[in-house]
Short mmCIF file of C-alpha atoms and ligand atoms in Angstrom, two decimals:
data_model
loop_
_atom_site.label_atom_id
_atom_site.label_comp_id
_atom_site.label_asym_id
_atom_site.label_seq_id
_atom_site.Cartn_x
_atom_site.Cartn_y
_atom_site.Cartn_z
CA MET A 283 119.38 59.19 64.23
CA LEU A 284 119.13 62.39 62.03
CA ARG A 285 121.18 64.59 64.43
CA SER A 286 124.15 62.02 64.29
CA VAL A 287 123.99 62.27 60.63
CA ILE A 288 124.31 66.05 60.99
CA SER A 289 126.84 65.96 63.52
CA LEU A 290 128.69 63.87 61.60
CA LEU A 291 128.06 66.33 58.98
CA LEU A 292 129.18 68.84 61.09
CA CYS A 293 132.92 67.06 61.87
CA PHE A 294 133.40 66.91 58.09
CA SER A 295 131.92 69.77 57.18
CA ALA A 296 135.47 71.48 55.97
CA MET A 297 134.83 69.32 53.40
CA VAL A 298 131.45 70.60 52.72
CA PRO A 299 132.24 74.39 52.09
CA PHE A 300 128.53 75.49 50.98
CA LEU A 301 126.83 74.07 53.98
CA LYS A 302 124.75 76.53 55.38
CA TYR A 303 122.70 76.83 58.72
CA THR A 304 119.16 76.64 58.76
CA SER A 305 116.51 76.55 61.29
CA ALA A 306 115.71 72.35 60.45
CA ILE A 307 118.15 70.93 62.32
CA GLY A 308 116.64 69.34 65.71
CA ASP A 309 114.35 71.30 68.01
CA VAL A 310 114.16 74.88 67.44
CA ILE A 311 115.37 77.21 70.20
CA THR A 312 113.23 80.80 70.13
CA CYS A 313 112.14 83.67 71.60
CA SER A 314 108.74 82.91 72.99
CA GLY A 315 108.32 83.65 76.51
CA THR A 316 110.92 86.39 76.79
CA VAL A 317 108.18 88.35 77.14
CA PRO A 318 104.43 87.67 77.76
CA MET A 319 102.44 87.63 74.34
CA ARG A 320 99.00 89.51 74.71
CA TYR A 321 95.80 88.71 73.35
CA ARG A 322 93.40 92.52 72.92
CA SER A 323 89.67 92.04 72.69
CA ASP A 324 89.60 96.33 72.14
CA LYS A 325 90.12 96.41 68.80
CA ILE A 326 89.92 100.00 66.83
CA SER A 327 91.16 101.16 63.48
CA ILE A 328 92.68 104.16 62.40
CA THR A 329 89.81 105.08 60.19
CA ASP A 330 87.79 105.58 63.01
CA PHE A 331 89.49 108.79 64.16
CA GLY A 332 89.56 109.97 60.23
CA GLY A 333 92.84 108.15 59.11
CA VAL A 334 92.82 107.91 55.23
CA GLY A 335 95.24 105.37 53.18
CA ASP A 336 95.97 107.27 50.32
CA GLY A 337 99.52 108.12 50.46
CA ARG A 338 99.09 111.96 50.50
CA THR A 339 96.55 112.90 53.50
CA LEU A 340 98.34 114.01 56.34
CA ASN A 341 97.33 110.80 59.73
CA THR A 342 99.36 112.37 62.22
CA LYS A 343 95.77 114.08 64.06
CA ALA A 344 94.52 110.65 63.35
CA PHE A 345 97.47 108.70 65.14
CA ARG A 346 97.47 110.47 67.60
CA ALA A 347 94.11 110.74 68.21
CA ALA A 348 93.61 106.74 68.56
CA ILE A 349 96.32 106.82 70.66
CA TYR A 350 95.47 109.36 73.10
CA ARG A 351 92.08 107.34 73.42
CA ILE A 352 94.46 103.77 73.94
CA GLN A 353 96.39 105.61 76.96
CA HIS A 354 92.96 107.69 78.52
CA LEU A 355 90.43 105.22 78.00
CA ARG A 356 91.82 102.50 79.35
CA ARG A 357 90.99 99.17 78.68
CA ARG A 358 91.54 95.84 80.58
CA GLY A 359 94.18 93.82 77.99
CA GLY A 360 95.03 96.43 76.43
CA THR A 361 93.85 97.87 72.65
CA LEU A 362 94.64 96.76 69.37
CA LEU A 363 94.96 99.67 66.58
CA TYR A 364 94.23 97.91 63.56
CA ILE A 365 96.26 99.80 60.21
CA PRO A 366 94.07 98.82 57.17
CA PRO A 367 95.63 98.07 54.05
CA GLY A 368 96.37 101.06 52.33
CA VAL A 369 99.50 104.49 52.67
CA TYR A 370 99.39 106.41 55.95
CA LEU A 371 101.38 109.47 55.44
CA THR A 372 101.51 110.80 59.47
CA GLU A 373 104.47 112.82 60.94
CA SER A 374 106.29 111.38 63.83
CA PHE A 375 104.08 109.84 66.46
CA ASN A 376 104.61 108.41 70.11
CA LEU A 377 103.04 105.36 71.73
CA THR A 378 101.98 104.18 74.38
CA SER A 379 101.40 101.07 77.25
CA HIS A 380 98.95 97.90 77.05
CA MET A 381 99.14 98.73 72.76
CA THR A 382 99.66 96.58 69.98
CA LEU A 383 100.10 98.13 66.45
CA TYR A 384 98.49 96.18 63.70
CA LEU A 385 99.93 96.37 60.54
CA ALA A 386 97.27 94.23 57.95
CA LYS A 387 98.68 93.14 54.16
CA ASP A 388 99.38 95.83 52.61
CA ALA A 389 99.58 98.37 55.12
CA VAL A 390 102.19 101.08 55.00
CA ILE A 391 102.74 103.98 57.31
CA ARG A 392 105.19 106.39 56.08
CA ALA A 393 106.93 109.08 57.39
CA THR A 394 106.32 112.33 55.83
CA GLN A 395 109.76 114.12 54.65
CA ASP A 396 109.02 117.43 56.56
CA THR A 397 112.31 117.69 58.55
CA TRP A 398 112.20 121.28 58.93
CA ASN A 399 109.14 120.42 61.16
CA TRP A 400 110.08 117.55 62.98
CA PRO A 401 110.68 117.34 66.53
CA VAL A 402 113.43 117.22 68.68
CA ILE A 403 114.26 115.69 71.66
CA ALA A 404 117.28 115.63 74.59
CA PRO A 405 120.15 113.58 73.80
CA LEU A 406 120.59 110.34 75.38
CA PRO A 407 122.22 110.79 78.75
CA SER A 408 124.67 107.70 78.50
CA TYR A 409 125.67 110.12 74.91
CA GLY A 410 125.63 113.03 76.15
CA ARG A 411 124.86 114.34 72.63
CA GLY A 412 123.41 113.41 69.32
CA ARG A 413 125.21 110.57 67.85
CA GLU A 414 126.09 112.91 64.62
CA LEU A 415 125.90 116.46 65.84
CA PRO A 416 125.82 118.12 69.14
CA GLY A 417 122.39 119.11 70.97
CA GLY A 418 119.84 117.76 70.95
CA ARG A 419 118.33 114.62 68.22
CA TYR A 420 115.60 113.94 66.48
CA MET A 421 112.94 112.12 68.04
CA SER A 422 112.54 108.62 66.63
CA PHE A 423 109.49 108.28 63.34
CA ILE A 424 107.56 106.21 66.05
CA HIS A 425 108.94 106.62 69.73
CA GLY A 426 108.15 104.69 72.90
CA ASP A 427 108.99 106.22 76.31
CA GLY A 428 108.73 104.72 79.53
CA VAL A 429 105.68 102.42 77.69
CA HIS A 430 105.68 98.50 78.78
CA ASP A 431 103.91 95.76 77.04
CA VAL A 432 103.62 97.47 73.84
CA ILE A 433 103.33 95.48 70.20
CA ILE A 434 103.84 96.09 66.91
CA THR A 435 103.22 93.42 64.53
CA GLY A 436 101.04 92.15 61.75
CA GLU A 437 100.56 90.79 58.43
CA ASN A 438 103.77 92.11 57.02
CA GLY A 439 102.49 95.52 56.75
CA THR A 440 105.29 98.44 56.36
CA ILE A 441 107.34 101.19 58.43
CA ASP A 442 108.75 103.54 55.44
CA GLY A 443 110.60 106.35 56.98
CA GLN A 444 111.32 107.76 53.54
CA GLY A 445 115.17 108.33 54.36
CA ASP A 446 116.41 109.42 51.09
CA VAL A 447 115.77 112.93 52.64
CA TRP A 448 117.70 112.44 55.42
CA TRP A 449 120.64 110.79 53.66
CA ASN A 450 121.09 113.09 51.24
CA MET A 451 121.12 116.29 53.71
CA TRP A 452 123.52 114.34 55.13
CA ARG A 453 125.51 113.67 52.68
CA GLN A 454 125.56 117.82 51.85
CA ARG A 455 125.97 118.15 55.28
CA SER A 456 123.29 120.29 56.09
CA LEU A 457 121.44 118.55 59.11
CA GLN A 458 120.73 120.15 61.97
CA TYR A 459 120.61 118.03 64.33
CA THR A 460 121.46 113.91 64.81
CA ARG A 461 118.71 111.97 62.47
CA PRO A 462 115.68 110.04 63.81
CA ASN A 463 115.68 106.27 64.75
CA LEU A 464 112.31 104.56 62.58
CA VAL A 465 111.34 103.32 65.48
CA GLU A 466 113.26 103.93 69.03
CA PHE A 467 112.07 102.56 72.56
CA MET A 468 113.46 104.40 75.20
CA ASN A 469 112.86 102.96 79.37
CA ALA A 470 110.48 100.62 78.23
CA LYS A 471 109.80 96.87 79.38
CA ASN A 472 107.81 94.35 77.57
CA ILE A 473 108.25 94.80 73.81
CA ILE A 474 107.21 92.63 70.75
CA ILE A 475 108.66 93.70 67.21
CA SER A 476 106.93 90.68 64.71
CA ASN A 477 106.39 90.56 61.30
CA VAL A 478 106.43 93.95 60.40
CA ILE A 479 108.74 95.27 57.40
CA PHE A 480 111.18 98.20 57.66
CA ARG A 481 111.97 100.51 54.67
CA ASN A 482 114.13 103.22 54.40
CA SER A 483 115.30 104.20 57.69
CA PRO A 484 116.49 107.88 58.01
CA PHE A 485 118.93 106.68 60.61
CA TRP A 486 119.28 103.66 62.24
CA ASN A 487 116.04 100.83 62.09
CA ILE A 488 114.83 100.23 65.76
CA HIS A 489 116.82 101.47 68.81
CA PRO A 490 115.56 100.01 71.92
CA VAL A 491 117.84 101.80 74.51
CA TYR A 492 117.58 101.64 78.36
CA CYS A 493 115.27 98.46 77.67
CA SER A 494 114.74 95.49 79.39
CA GLY A 495 112.56 91.96 77.81
CA VAL A 496 112.16 92.81 73.96
CA VAL A 497 111.66 90.44 71.18
CA ILE A 498 112.39 91.50 67.30
CA ARG A 499 111.31 88.43 65.12
CA TYR A 500 110.52 87.77 61.67
CA VAL A 501 111.15 91.13 60.83
CA THR A 502 112.26 92.31 57.58
CA ILE A 503 114.37 95.57 57.67
CA LEU A 504 115.53 96.92 54.25
CA ALA A 505 117.08 99.90 53.11
CA PRO A 506 120.19 100.36 50.09
CA PHE A 507 123.50 99.45 50.71
CA ASP A 508 124.56 103.33 49.93
CA SER A 509 122.75 104.97 52.48
CA PRO A 510 123.91 106.31 55.40
CA ASN A 511 124.32 104.28 59.05
CA THR A 512 121.22 102.45 58.94
CA ASP A 513 122.20 100.07 61.60
CA GLY A 514 119.06 97.41 61.31
CA ILE A 515 119.03 97.05 64.98
CA ASP A 516 120.90 97.83 67.67
CA PRO A 517 120.36 96.96 71.27
CA ASP A 518 121.84 99.97 73.81
CA SER A 519 121.97 99.35 77.29
CA SER A 520 119.09 97.18 77.02
CA SER A 521 118.82 93.38 78.88
CA ASN A 522 117.22 90.45 78.04
CA VAL A 523 116.61 91.60 74.16
CA CYS A 524 116.23 88.57 71.97
CA ILE A 525 116.50 89.24 68.09
CA GLU A 526 116.01 85.72 65.90
CA ASP A 527 114.13 85.06 62.35
CA SER A 528 114.67 87.88 60.40
CA TYR A 529 116.38 89.31 57.01
CA ILE A 530 117.90 92.36 57.37
CA ALA A 531 119.88 94.38 54.45
CA THR A 532 121.06 97.62 55.62
CA GLY A 533 123.59 100.56 54.08
CA ASP A 534 125.51 99.76 57.71
CA ASP A 535 125.52 97.54 60.48
CA LEU A 536 123.40 94.58 60.59
CA VAL A 537 122.77 93.95 64.23
CA ALA A 538 125.31 95.83 66.58
CA VAL A 539 124.94 95.65 70.11
CA LYS A 540 125.99 99.42 72.13
CA SER A 541 125.70 101.02 75.65
CA GLY A 542 126.97 104.31 75.61
CA TRP A 543 129.65 106.47 74.32
CA ASP A 544 132.96 107.20 76.26
CA GLU A 545 132.70 109.27 79.30
CA TYR A 546 129.09 110.04 79.17
CA GLY A 547 128.58 106.13 78.68
CA ILE A 548 130.78 105.03 81.98
CA ALA A 549 128.87 108.07 84.04
CA TYR A 550 125.23 106.33 83.22
CA GLY A 551 126.89 102.78 83.62
CA ARG A 552 123.97 100.94 82.06
CA PRO A 553 125.13 97.50 80.47
CA SER A 554 123.91 95.87 77.95
CA SER A 555 123.27 92.10 78.73
CA GLY A 556 121.59 88.72 77.96
CA ILE A 557 121.68 89.77 74.52
CA THR A 558 120.64 86.89 72.10
CA ILE A 559 120.91 86.92 68.29
CA ARG A 560 119.90 83.70 66.24
CA ARG A 561 118.70 82.72 62.81
CA VAL A 562 119.64 85.95 61.18
CA THR A 563 120.42 86.61 57.44
CA GLY A 564 121.67 89.64 55.29
CA SER A 565 124.16 91.71 53.82
CA SER A 566 125.95 95.01 54.40
CA PRO A 567 129.17 96.60 53.30
CA PHE A 568 130.09 97.44 57.36
CA SER A 569 129.08 94.66 60.23
CA GLY A 570 126.97 91.58 60.27
CA ILE A 571 127.04 90.51 63.91
CA ALA A 572 128.49 93.60 66.07
CA ILE A 573 129.35 94.56 69.25
CA GLY A 574 130.28 98.67 69.79
CA SER A 575 131.50 100.57 69.00
CA GLU A 576 130.02 102.26 71.95
CA THR A 577 130.30 99.92 74.51
CA SER A 578 130.99 102.02 77.36
CA GLY A 579 128.47 100.86 79.56
CA GLY A 580 129.69 97.04 79.23
CA VAL A 581 128.34 94.15 76.97
CA GLU A 582 128.08 91.39 78.43
CA ASP A 583 126.51 87.88 77.87
CA VAL A 584 125.77 87.94 73.90
CA LEU A 585 124.81 84.96 72.13
CA ALA A 586 124.49 85.25 68.15
CA GLU A 587 123.96 81.94 66.38
CA ASN A 588 123.03 80.74 63.54
CA ILE A 589 123.71 83.54 60.87
CA ASN A 590 124.04 83.38 57.33
CA LEU A 591 126.17 86.85 55.49
CA TYR A 592 126.67 87.47 51.96
CA ASN A 593 128.08 90.02 50.46
CA MET A 594 129.96 91.32 53.48
CA GLY A 595 132.34 94.28 54.94
CA ILE A 596 132.78 92.09 57.99
CA GLY A 597 131.11 89.47 59.18
CA ILE A 598 131.81 89.64 62.44
CA HIS A 599 132.95 92.33 64.28
CA LEU A 600 133.75 93.74 67.94
CA LYS A 601 134.83 96.99 68.30
CA THR A 602 135.84 99.35 71.11
CA ASN A 603 138.31 101.82 71.87
CA ILE A 604 140.84 104.25 74.09
CA GLY A 605 138.41 106.79 75.80
CA ARG A 606 135.15 103.99 76.05
CA GLY A 607 135.69 102.33 79.25
CA GLY A 608 133.31 100.03 80.03
CA PHE A 609 133.74 96.38 79.04
CA ILE A 610 133.06 93.57 76.47
CA ARG A 611 132.83 89.98 78.03
CA ASN A 612 131.12 86.39 77.83
CA ILE A 613 130.22 87.19 73.97
CA THR A 614 129.36 83.43 72.11
CA VAL A 615 129.31 84.17 68.04
CA SER A 616 128.36 80.41 66.97
CA ASP A 617 127.53 78.65 63.64
CA VAL A 618 127.95 81.92 61.15
CA TYR A 619 127.97 80.93 57.09
CA MET A 620 129.63 83.76 55.50
CA GLU A 621 129.87 84.26 51.71
CA ASN A 622 131.89 87.45 49.48
CA ALA A 623 133.23 89.36 52.70
CA GLN A 624 136.04 91.55 52.99
CA LYS A 625 136.75 90.34 56.50
CA GLY A 626 135.50 87.25 58.82
CA ILE A 627 135.93 88.58 62.09
CA ARG A 628 137.78 91.88 63.51
CA ILE A 629 138.23 92.30 67.42
CA ALA A 630 139.97 95.51 67.26
CA GLY A 631 140.12 98.84 70.40
CA ASP A 632 140.79 101.19 67.82
CA VAL A 633 137.59 101.80 66.49
CA GLY A 634 135.02 104.93 66.15
CA ASP A 635 135.39 108.50 66.87
CA HIS A 636 134.65 110.32 70.11
CA PRO A 637 131.84 112.38 71.35
CA ASP A 638 134.15 115.55 72.61
CA ASP A 639 137.86 116.06 73.75
CA LYS A 640 136.69 115.60 77.43
CA PHE A 641 136.77 111.34 77.03
CA ASN A 642 139.67 109.95 79.35
CA PRO A 643 142.64 108.85 77.63
CA ASN A 644 142.92 106.23 80.39
CA ALA A 645 139.71 104.65 80.46
CA LEU A 646 140.48 101.70 78.22
CA PRO A 647 138.11 99.49 77.38
CA VAL A 648 138.37 95.71 79.27
CA VAL A 649 137.97 93.00 76.53
CA ASN A 650 137.79 89.22 78.09
CA GLY A 651 135.66 86.11 76.95
CA VAL A 652 134.77 85.60 73.93
CA MET A 653 134.31 82.86 71.86
CA ILE A 654 133.67 82.44 67.75
CA LYS A 655 132.95 78.53 66.83
CA ASN A 656 131.76 76.93 63.94
CA VAL A 657 132.45 79.59 61.27
CA TRP A 658 132.50 79.02 57.21
CA GLY A 659 133.19 81.28 54.66
CA VAL A 660 133.76 81.45 51.25
CA LYS A 661 135.36 84.23 48.84
CA VAL A 662 136.83 86.20 52.15
CA GLN A 663 139.29 88.12 51.23
CA GLN A 664 141.11 89.09 54.53
CA SER A 665 140.58 86.10 57.25
CA GLY A 666 140.35 88.27 59.76
CA SER A 667 142.43 90.43 62.58
CA ILE A 668 142.61 90.49 66.55
CA GLN A 669 144.22 93.75 67.73
CA GLY A 670 143.92 94.76 72.00
CA LEU A 671 145.47 97.82 73.42
CA LYS A 672 148.69 97.62 74.72
CA ASN A 673 147.52 98.21 78.32
CA SER A 674 144.19 96.78 78.12
CA PRO A 675 145.22 93.51 76.35
CA PHE A 676 142.26 91.18 75.06
CA THR A 677 142.61 87.45 76.80
CA GLN A 678 140.80 84.60 76.93
CA ILE A 679 140.14 85.21 72.74
CA CYS A 680 138.85 81.63 71.75
CA LEU A 681 138.62 80.18 67.91
CA SER A 682 136.99 77.39 67.06
CA ASN A 683 136.43 75.20 64.48
CA ILE A 684 136.33 78.18 61.78
CA ASN A 685 137.37 77.94 57.83
CA LEU A 686 138.12 80.72 56.01
CA ARG A 687 138.21 80.64 52.32
CA GLY A 688 140.07 82.78 49.66
CA ALA A 689 137.69 83.79 46.45
CA VAL A 690 141.32 82.47 45.08
CA ALA A 691 143.74 79.86 45.93
CA PRO A 692 145.60 79.58 48.00
CA GLY A 693 142.48 81.59 50.40
CA SER A 694 142.03 84.10 52.61
CA THR A 695 144.94 86.36 53.59
CA PRO A 696 146.93 85.32 57.18
CA TRP A 697 145.15 86.48 60.73
CA LYS A 698 146.76 89.46 62.08
CA CYS A 699 146.90 89.26 66.09
CA SER A 700 148.73 91.78 68.75
CA ASP A 701 148.01 92.64 72.47
CA VAL A 702 145.70 89.29 72.69
CA SER A 703 145.99 85.91 74.84
CA GLY A 704 143.37 82.98 74.31
CA ALA A 705 143.69 79.80 71.94
CA ALA A 706 142.36 78.45 68.82
CA VAL A 707 141.56 75.20 67.47
CA GLN A 708 140.94 73.55 63.68
CA VAL A 709 141.20 77.32 62.22
CA SER A 710 141.88 77.79 58.79
CA PRO A 711 144.34 79.96 57.71
CA TRP A 712 146.09 79.38 60.01
CA PRO A 713 145.43 81.67 62.95
CA CYS A 714 148.28 83.88 64.64
CA SER A 715 150.82 82.57 67.40
CA GLU A 716 149.12 84.44 69.89
CA LEU A 717 146.46 82.02 70.20
CA ILE A 718 148.08 79.29 69.70
CA GLY A 719 151.21 79.73 71.84
CA THR A 720 149.14 80.05 75.09
CA GLY A 721 147.91 77.47 77.13
CA ARG A 722 145.03 76.36 75.49
CA THR A 723 142.29 74.73 77.79
CA ALA A 724 143.15 77.18 80.58
CA SER A 725 142.74 80.39 78.60
CA CYS A 726 139.28 79.62 77.34
CA SER A 727 137.56 77.39 80.13
CA SER A 728 136.29 80.32 82.55
CA TYR A 729 133.22 81.63 80.58
CA PHE A 730 132.77 78.77 78.23
C1 NAG B 927 106.47 112.18 72.42
O1 NAG B 927 107.66 111.79 73.23
C2 NAG B 927 108.29 112.68 73.63
C3 NAG B 927 109.18 112.07 74.41
O2 NAG B 927 109.28 111.87 75.89
C4 NAG B 927 108.28 114.58 74.36
O3 NAG B 927 108.83 115.26 74.27
C5 NAG B 927 107.02 114.68 73.11
O4 NAG B 927 106.30 115.86 73.76
C6 NAG B 927 106.12 113.78 73.21
N1 NAG B 927 105.20 114.28 71.76
C7 NAG B 927 103.80 114.16 71.68
C8 NAG B 927 102.89 114.66 70.61
O5 NAG B 927 103.41 113.69 72.79
C1 NAG B 928 105.54 87.59 57.42
O1 NAG B 928 107.38 87.35 57.00
C2 NAG B 928 107.95 86.24 57.95
C3 NAG B 928 109.37 86.50 58.04
O2 NAG B 928 109.71 86.56 56.62
C4 NAG B 928 107.01 85.28 57.44
O3 NAG B 928 107.65 84.06 58.17
C5 NAG B 928 105.64 85.11 57.44
O4 NAG B 928 105.06 83.90 57.22
C6 NAG B 928 104.87 85.86 56.68
N1 NAG B 928 103.54 86.18 57.50
C7 NAG B 928 102.34 86.84 56.50
C8 NAG B 928 101.36 86.44 56.96
O5 NAG B 928 102.31 87.02 55.37
C1 NAG B 929 127.16 83.89 79.34
O1 NAG B 929 126.40 84.35 79.06
C2 NAG B 929 125.36 83.08 78.82
C3 NAG B 929 124.32 83.60 77.40
O2 NAG B 929 124.87 83.44 76.50
C4 NAG B 929 125.02 82.84 79.38
O3 NAG B 929 123.63 81.83 79.89
C5 NAG B 929 125.74 82.25 80.69
O4 NAG B 929 125.34 82.11 82.11
C6 NAG B 929 127.36 83.54 81.03
N1 NAG B 929 128.03 82.81 81.86
C7 NAG B 929 128.63 83.52 82.86
C8 NAG B 929 129.47 82.83 83.68
O5 NAG B 929 128.01 84.77 82.98
#
């Protein structure tokens, strides 16, 4: 009964502009089961290793010693490292396999600001260099390379990057290498991040790269609106990633699925696939749900649903470029509410910069099979644009049940399209002729 009432409501939702998506509709689907949950009976506390949570004492040795103990005195089922309430200042550190980093309520792990002393590691092979600057890159604050069975959780304690010193270096152009991510997992498997608050990352917040089996849920990610490149979660050349029930308000894309950069990403050839994003709420001057622009290893099988966006640059943004190669295919974005956005939807083949001038201008991305449906927007200045590449038009781009209203009558500005084919059903404002002129059902059927 409830369900039929709700579907009736959805049918007439054009008349219910303020309907928001909540998790209260029907049975709630979750990431549970994507990665095995572990209960650890062996527990140690950072204070056992000399940790002091006074906000001033440097705890690098305590973290390294505790994690060394987990790695070398292996206990069956792994070990939980407990961080009690308090502020634990530390330099960057590496995690190890079979561990849980558990932050109590009011526990804060805070990064030092000694940028001159920060370790530098090799660039990612799929990027060929640091994302910002040539050469290596500063190691993430919390780093896990080649690990498996790692959990970062607790009672909503905080991982604080104290990123302002890094943002200022970026503003003053005094960085030597690419800024550190807050948390990065590389070549890792079976990772869970839940019930943690991330604050003021120097650069991207959570970066799983070359990973499989990653669950990120019940997280809060915060950074100022004007903080540069503080992306929320960037799954990169990773598979089987599930992100849900999270709030992200930062200075750059909330979630951006990537897979390497131009000739380096093409050579490395590792796609991102099987990415689920659901019940994410947030705001940002850039994109809400993004794919790209670094997609050279390919991005496929992405589902984003039940997304609420407020005060956005671009609500839904698929971006790639000449020289990227790779593909973006079988992407579904559905049930999105957005309020106060510069642009509702953008799919573009001319976004982002190149690592160097060795990129191949003939390496054109293939964009095929994108379904965007059930989108309600209010105060959306421009409806959207879909601009493919002349020599690689975007195909099977389907828009269904989309209503984007402007701040003032008659509404949002019209769609702009070029080099695209697909279909559009129940789209307001009226979609571009490229999408309504072609055979509808045929062009949307093979992936969906
Ligand atoms: C941490 O991991 C990085 C990357 O694997 C490595 O280069 C570095 O030496 C490690 N640092 C420590 C203190 O073990
Ligand atoms: C932690 O935050 C999550 C997400 O905001 C929330 O669902 C959960 O109830 C909080 N847990 C505690 C112990 O405060
Ligand atoms: C498309 O992606 C979805 C996940 O979003 C997946 O379940 C489905 O099998 C994929 N379809 C094809 C044809 O690969």
